[in-house]
Short mmCIF file of C-alpha atoms in Angstrom, two decimals:
data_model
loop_
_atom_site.label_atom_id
_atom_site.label_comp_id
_atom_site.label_asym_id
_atom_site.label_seq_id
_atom_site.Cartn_x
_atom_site.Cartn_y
_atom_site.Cartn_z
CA UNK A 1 70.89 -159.83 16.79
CA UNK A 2 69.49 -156.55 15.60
CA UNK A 3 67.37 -156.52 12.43
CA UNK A 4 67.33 -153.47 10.04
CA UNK A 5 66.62 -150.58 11.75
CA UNK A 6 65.07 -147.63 10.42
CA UNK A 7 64.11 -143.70 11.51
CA UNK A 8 61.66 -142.50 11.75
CA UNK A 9 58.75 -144.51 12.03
CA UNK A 10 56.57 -142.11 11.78
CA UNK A 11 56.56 -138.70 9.69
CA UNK A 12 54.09 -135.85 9.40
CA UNK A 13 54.99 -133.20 7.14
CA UNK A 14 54.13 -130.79 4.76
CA UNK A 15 54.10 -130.43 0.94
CA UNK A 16 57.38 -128.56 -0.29
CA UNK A 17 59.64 -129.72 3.09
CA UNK A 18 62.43 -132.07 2.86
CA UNK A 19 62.35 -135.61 4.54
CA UNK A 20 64.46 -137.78 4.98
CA UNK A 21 64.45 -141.36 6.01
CA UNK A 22 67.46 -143.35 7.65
CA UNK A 23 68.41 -146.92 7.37
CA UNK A 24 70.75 -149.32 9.68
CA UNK A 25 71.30 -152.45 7.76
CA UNK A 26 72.36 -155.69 9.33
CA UNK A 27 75.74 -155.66 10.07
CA UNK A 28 77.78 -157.75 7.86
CA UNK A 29 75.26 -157.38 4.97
CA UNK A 30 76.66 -156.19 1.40
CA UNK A 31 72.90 -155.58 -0.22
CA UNK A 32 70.80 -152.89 0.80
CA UNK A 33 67.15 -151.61 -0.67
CA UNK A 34 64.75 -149.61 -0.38
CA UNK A 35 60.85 -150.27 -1.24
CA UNK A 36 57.85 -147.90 -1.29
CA UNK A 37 54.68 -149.34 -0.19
CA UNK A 38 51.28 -148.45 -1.14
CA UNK A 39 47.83 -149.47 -1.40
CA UNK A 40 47.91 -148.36 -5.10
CA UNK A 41 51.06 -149.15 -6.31
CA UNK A 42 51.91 -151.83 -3.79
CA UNK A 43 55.52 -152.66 -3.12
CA UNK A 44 58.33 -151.21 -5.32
CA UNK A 45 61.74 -150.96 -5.29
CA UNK A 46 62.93 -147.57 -5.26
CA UNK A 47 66.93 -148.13 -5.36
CA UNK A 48 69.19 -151.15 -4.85
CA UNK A 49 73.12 -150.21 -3.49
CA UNK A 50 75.33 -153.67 -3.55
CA UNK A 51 78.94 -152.67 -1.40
CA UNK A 52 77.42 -149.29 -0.74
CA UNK A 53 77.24 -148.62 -4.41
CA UNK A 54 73.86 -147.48 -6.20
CA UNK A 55 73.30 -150.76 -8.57
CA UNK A 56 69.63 -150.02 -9.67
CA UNK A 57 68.07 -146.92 -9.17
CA UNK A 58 65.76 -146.41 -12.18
CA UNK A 59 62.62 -146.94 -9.20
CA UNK A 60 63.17 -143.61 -8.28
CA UNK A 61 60.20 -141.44 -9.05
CA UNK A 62 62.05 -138.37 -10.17
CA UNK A 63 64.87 -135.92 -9.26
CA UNK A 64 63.30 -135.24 -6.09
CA UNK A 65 63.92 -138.27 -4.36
CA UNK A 66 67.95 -138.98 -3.76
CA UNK A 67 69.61 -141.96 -1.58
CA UNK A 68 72.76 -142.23 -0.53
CA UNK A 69 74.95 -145.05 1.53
CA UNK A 70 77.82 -143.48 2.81
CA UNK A 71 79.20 -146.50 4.82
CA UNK A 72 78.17 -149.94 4.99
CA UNK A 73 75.99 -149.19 7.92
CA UNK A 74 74.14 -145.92 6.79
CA UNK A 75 71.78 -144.83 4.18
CA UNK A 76 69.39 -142.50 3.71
CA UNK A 77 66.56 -141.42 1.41
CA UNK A 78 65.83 -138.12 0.89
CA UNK A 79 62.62 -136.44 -0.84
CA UNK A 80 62.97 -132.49 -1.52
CA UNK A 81 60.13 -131.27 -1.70
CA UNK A 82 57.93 -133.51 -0.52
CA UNK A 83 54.44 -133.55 -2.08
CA UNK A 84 51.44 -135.70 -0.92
CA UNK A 85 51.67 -138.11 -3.26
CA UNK A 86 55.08 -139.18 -1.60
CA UNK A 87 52.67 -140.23 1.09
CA UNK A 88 53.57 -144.13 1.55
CA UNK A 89 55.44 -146.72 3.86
CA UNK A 90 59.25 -146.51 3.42
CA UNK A 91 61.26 -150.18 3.78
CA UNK A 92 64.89 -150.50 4.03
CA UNK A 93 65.68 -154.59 3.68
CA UNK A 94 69.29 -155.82 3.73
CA UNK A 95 70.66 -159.37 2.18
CA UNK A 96 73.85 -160.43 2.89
CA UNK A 97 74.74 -160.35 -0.67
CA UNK A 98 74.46 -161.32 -4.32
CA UNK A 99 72.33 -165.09 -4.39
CA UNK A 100 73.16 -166.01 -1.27
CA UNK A 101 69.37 -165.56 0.47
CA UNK A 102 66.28 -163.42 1.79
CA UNK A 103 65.64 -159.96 2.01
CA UNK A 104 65.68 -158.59 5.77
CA UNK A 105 63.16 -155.87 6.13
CA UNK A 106 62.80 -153.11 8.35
CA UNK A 107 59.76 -152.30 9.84
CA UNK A 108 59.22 -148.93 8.04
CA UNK A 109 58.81 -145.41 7.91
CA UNK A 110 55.51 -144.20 7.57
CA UNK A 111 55.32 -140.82 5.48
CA UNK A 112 52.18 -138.55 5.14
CA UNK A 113 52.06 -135.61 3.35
CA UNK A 114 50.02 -132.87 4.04
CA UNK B 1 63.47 -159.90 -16.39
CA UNK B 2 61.95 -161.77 -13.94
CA UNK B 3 58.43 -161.28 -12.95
CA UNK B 4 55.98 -162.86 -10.19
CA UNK B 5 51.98 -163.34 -10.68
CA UNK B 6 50.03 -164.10 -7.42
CA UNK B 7 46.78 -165.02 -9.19
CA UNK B 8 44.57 -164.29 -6.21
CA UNK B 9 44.37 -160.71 -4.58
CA UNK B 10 42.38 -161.38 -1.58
CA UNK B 11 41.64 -164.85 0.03
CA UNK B 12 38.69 -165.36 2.36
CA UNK B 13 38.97 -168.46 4.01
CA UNK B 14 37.26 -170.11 7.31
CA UNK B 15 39.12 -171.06 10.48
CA UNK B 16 40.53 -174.45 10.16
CA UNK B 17 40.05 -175.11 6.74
CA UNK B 18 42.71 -175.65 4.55
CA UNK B 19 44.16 -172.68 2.09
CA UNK B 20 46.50 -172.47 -0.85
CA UNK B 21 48.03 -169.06 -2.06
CA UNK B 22 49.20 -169.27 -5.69
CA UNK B 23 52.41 -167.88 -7.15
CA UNK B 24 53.66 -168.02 -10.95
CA UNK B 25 56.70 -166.73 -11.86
CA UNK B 26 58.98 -166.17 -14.97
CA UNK B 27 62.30 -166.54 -15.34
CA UNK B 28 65.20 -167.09 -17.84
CA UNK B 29 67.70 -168.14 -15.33
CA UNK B 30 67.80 -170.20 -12.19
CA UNK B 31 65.43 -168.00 -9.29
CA UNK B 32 65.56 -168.40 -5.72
CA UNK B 33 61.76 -168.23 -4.13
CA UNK B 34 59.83 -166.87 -1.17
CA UNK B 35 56.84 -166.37 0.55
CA UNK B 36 56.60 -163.69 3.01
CA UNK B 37 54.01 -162.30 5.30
CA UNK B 38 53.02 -158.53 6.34
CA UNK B 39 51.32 -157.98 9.59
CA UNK B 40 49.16 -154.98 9.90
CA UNK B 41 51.63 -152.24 10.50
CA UNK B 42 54.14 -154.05 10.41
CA UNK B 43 57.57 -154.87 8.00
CA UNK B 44 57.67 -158.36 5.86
CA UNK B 45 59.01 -161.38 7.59
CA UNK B 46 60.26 -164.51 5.94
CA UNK B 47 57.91 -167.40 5.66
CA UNK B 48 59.90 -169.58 4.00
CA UNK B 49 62.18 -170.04 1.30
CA UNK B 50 63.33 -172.40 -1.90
CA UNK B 51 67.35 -172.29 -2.79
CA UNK B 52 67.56 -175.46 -3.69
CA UNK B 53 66.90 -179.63 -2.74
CA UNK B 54 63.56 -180.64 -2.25
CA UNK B 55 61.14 -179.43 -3.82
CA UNK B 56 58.66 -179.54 -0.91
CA UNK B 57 59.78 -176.71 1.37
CA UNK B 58 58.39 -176.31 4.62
CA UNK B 59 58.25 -172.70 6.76
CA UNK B 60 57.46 -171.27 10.16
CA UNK B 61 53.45 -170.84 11.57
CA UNK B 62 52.74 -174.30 9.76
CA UNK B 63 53.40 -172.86 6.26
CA UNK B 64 54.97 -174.80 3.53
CA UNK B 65 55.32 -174.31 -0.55
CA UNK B 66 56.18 -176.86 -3.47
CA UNK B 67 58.47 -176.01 -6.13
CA UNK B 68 57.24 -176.78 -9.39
CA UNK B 69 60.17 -176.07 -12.09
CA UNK B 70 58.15 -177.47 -14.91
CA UNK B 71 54.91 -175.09 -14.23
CA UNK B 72 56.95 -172.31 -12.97
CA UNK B 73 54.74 -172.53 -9.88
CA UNK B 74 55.11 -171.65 -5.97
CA UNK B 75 52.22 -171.95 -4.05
CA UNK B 76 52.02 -171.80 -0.80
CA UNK B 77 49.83 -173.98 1.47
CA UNK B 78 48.57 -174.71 5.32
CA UNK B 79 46.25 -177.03 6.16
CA UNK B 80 44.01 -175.47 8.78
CA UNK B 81 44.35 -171.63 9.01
CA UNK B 82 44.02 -170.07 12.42
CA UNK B 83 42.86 -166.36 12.63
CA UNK B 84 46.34 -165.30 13.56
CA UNK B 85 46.85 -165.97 10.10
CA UNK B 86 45.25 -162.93 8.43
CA UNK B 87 47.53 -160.81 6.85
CA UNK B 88 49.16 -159.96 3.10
CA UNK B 89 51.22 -162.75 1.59
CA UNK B 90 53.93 -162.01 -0.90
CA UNK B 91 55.63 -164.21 -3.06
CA UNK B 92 59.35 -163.06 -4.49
CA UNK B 93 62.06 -164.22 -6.49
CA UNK B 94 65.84 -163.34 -6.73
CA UNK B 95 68.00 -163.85 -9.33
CA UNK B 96 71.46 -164.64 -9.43
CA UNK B 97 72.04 -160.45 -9.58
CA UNK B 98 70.53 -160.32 -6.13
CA UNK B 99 67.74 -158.37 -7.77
CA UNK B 100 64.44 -159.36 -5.99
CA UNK B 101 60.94 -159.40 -7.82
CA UNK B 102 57.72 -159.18 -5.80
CA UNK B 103 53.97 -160.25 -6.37
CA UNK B 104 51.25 -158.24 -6.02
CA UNK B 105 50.37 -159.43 -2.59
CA UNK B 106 47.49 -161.41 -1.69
CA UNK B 107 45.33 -160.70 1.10
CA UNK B 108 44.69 -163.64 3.48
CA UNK B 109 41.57 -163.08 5.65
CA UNK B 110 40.35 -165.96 8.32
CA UNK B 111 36.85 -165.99 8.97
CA UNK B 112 36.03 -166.66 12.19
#
């Protein structure tokens, strides 16, 4: 079976461009999420869509970062403009839905700033 | 809210000997737990998990945890660490919103 998939894994960019990140859950999964991970802040959520509809989203930084889930096998996060402190690893995890197990991560997009 | 304390940041431990990663948690209403691990470079993989039944759960690479309801405690344990076993350890809970809480992380480093 395929596991979450995410694009890119890898992004170089510079400050003021827009990035975006994409996400392929696991199919059949209702629960999507994405974390940021860094050595400073370590692993938070960011924004938490249950049935492709935002639940939590009060881990996004500020009004530059937006996510959407159009479908149940899409999302995306989107940072315009990007500055360096973006600079992190991007997970999307899936769970098939509300109490009923794990978290399913990716295996991330790397983001660096310049 | 939930919340989840992983006492120890970073581990060093020899090859072969035993280890125990500890995990405190808080919670008003019933949790599910976890432990996973993160490779270098690499996404977080399920070590094991607690829904429900025994108390003693056991997990892949070895790895098993103990429930403790009473001390609000999951720490997870192996018995003789190999040097495939370095990497960061969370522990997690989820509650019945299918909100998931994360430890800090501790970092598990076998000495050769």
């Amino acid at each position: 079976d395929a596991g979450v998939i995410q694009s890119p894994r890898h992004e170089v960019t510079e400050m003021g461009q827009e990035v975006t990140l994409r996400c392929k859950p696991i199919s059949g999964h209702n629960s999507l999420f994405w974390y940021r991970q860094t050595m400073m802040r370590g692993l938070e959520l960011l924004i938490y869509f249950n049935n492709n509809v935002p639940i939590d989203d009060s881990g996004m930084p500020e009004d530059r970062f937006s996510a959407k889930m159009p479908n149940a096998s899409f999302s995306t996060l989107k940072i315009q403009p990007s500055e360096p402190r973006d600079s992190a690893v991007y997970f999307c995890a899936s769970s098939p839905g509300q109490y009923t197990g794990e978290l399913f991560f990716g295996e991330g997009s790397r983001l660096t700033v310049l | 809210a939930q919340s989840v304390t992983q006492l120890d940041s970073q581990v060093p431990v020899f090859e072969e000997a035993p280890v125990e990663l500890r995990c405190n948690y808080s919670s008003s209403v019933s949790v599910y737990l976890f432990w996973y691990v993160q490779y270098p470079n690499q996404g977080l993989q399920l070590l094991l998990k607690y829904l429900s039944g025994s108390t003693l759960v056991k997990g892949i690479n070895g790895f098993e945890a103990e429930f403790n309801k009473s001390q609000t405690s999951f720490h997870l344990r192996k018995p003789s660490v190999h040097i495939s076993d370095t990497a960061e350890y969370f522990c997690a809970v989820s509650d019945p919103g299918n909100q998931f809480y994360f430890g800090t992380g501790t970092s598990l480093t076998v000495i050769p």
